[in-house]
Protein backbone atom coordinates (compact mmCIF):
# COMPACT_ATOMS: atom_id res chain seq x y z
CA UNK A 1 100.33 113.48 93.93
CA UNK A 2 101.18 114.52 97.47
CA UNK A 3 99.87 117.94 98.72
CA UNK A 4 99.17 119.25 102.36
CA UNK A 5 96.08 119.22 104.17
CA UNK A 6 95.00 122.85 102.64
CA UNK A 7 95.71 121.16 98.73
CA UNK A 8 98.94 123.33 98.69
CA UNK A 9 102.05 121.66 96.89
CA UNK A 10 104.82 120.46 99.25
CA UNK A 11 108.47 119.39 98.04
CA UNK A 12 107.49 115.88 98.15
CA UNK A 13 104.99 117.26 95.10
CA UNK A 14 108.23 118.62 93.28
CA UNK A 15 110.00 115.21 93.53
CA UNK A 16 106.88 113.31 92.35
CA UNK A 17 106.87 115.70 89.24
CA UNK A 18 109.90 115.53 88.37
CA UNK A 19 109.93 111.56 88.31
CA UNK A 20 106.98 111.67 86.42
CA UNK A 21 108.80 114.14 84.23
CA UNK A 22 111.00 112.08 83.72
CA UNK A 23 109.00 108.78 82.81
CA UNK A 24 106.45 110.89 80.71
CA UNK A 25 107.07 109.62 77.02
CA UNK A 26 108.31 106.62 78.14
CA UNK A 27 104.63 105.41 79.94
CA UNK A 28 101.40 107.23 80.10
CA UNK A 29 101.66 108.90 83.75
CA UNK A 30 98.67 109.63 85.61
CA UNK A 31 98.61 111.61 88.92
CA UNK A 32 96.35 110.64 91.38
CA UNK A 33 95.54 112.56 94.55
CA UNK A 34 96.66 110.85 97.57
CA UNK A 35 95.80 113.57 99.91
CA UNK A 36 93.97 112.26 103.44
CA UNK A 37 94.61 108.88 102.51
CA UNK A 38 97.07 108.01 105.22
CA UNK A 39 94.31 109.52 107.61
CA UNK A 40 91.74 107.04 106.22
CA UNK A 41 93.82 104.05 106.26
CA UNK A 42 94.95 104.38 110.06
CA UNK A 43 90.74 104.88 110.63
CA UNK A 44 89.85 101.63 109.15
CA UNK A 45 92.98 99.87 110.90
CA UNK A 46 91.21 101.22 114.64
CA UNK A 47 88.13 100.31 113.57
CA UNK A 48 89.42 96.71 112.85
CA UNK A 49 90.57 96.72 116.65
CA UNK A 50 94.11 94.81 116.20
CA UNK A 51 97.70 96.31 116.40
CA UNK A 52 99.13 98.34 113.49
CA UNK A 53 102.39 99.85 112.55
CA UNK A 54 103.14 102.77 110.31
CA UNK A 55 103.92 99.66 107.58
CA UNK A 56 100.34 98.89 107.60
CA UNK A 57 98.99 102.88 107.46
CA UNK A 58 101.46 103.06 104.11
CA UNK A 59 100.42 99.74 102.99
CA UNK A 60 96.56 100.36 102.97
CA UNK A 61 96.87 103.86 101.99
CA UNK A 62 98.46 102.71 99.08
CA UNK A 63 95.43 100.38 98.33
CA UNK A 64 93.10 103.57 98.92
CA UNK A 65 94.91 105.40 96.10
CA UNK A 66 95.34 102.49 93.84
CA UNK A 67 91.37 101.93 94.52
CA UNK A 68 90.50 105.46 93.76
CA UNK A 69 92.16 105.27 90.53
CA UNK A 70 90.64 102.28 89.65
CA UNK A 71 87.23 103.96 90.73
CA UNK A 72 87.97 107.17 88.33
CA UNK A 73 89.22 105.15 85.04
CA UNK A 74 86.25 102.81 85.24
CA UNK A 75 83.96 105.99 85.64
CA UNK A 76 85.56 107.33 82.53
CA UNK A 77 84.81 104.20 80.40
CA UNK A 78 88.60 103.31 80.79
């Protein structure tokens, strides 16, 4: 669920919605907060030392919100 750094919607939240608009009924959606991920993905890729490209910032911040998820439906007993 994409927001800017001060939690305000952007119009990258507006497109997300209305996908999930349009999918709701269809499959249970479930938002999950992506903000700062990007930031914490490129930190772990310096800290591993080797070369990265924006592919790999995407790729792991998409494993940091999948993760998360995970993290929140297991805490619910889900």
């Amino acid at each position: 669920y994409p927001r800017n750094q001060s939690g305000d919607p952007t119009k990258q939240t507006a497109v997300s919605q209305a996908f999930g608009d349009r999918l709701d009924g269809i499959i249970e959606i479930a938002y999950q907060d992506e903000s700062v991920t990007s930031i914490a993905a490129e930190d772990l890729l310096i800290a591993s030392g080797k070369p990265y490209a924006k592919e790999d910032i995407d790729s792991l911040s998409a494993s940091i919100i999948l993760q998360d998820y995970l993290e929140i439906q297991r805490a619910a007993g889900q």
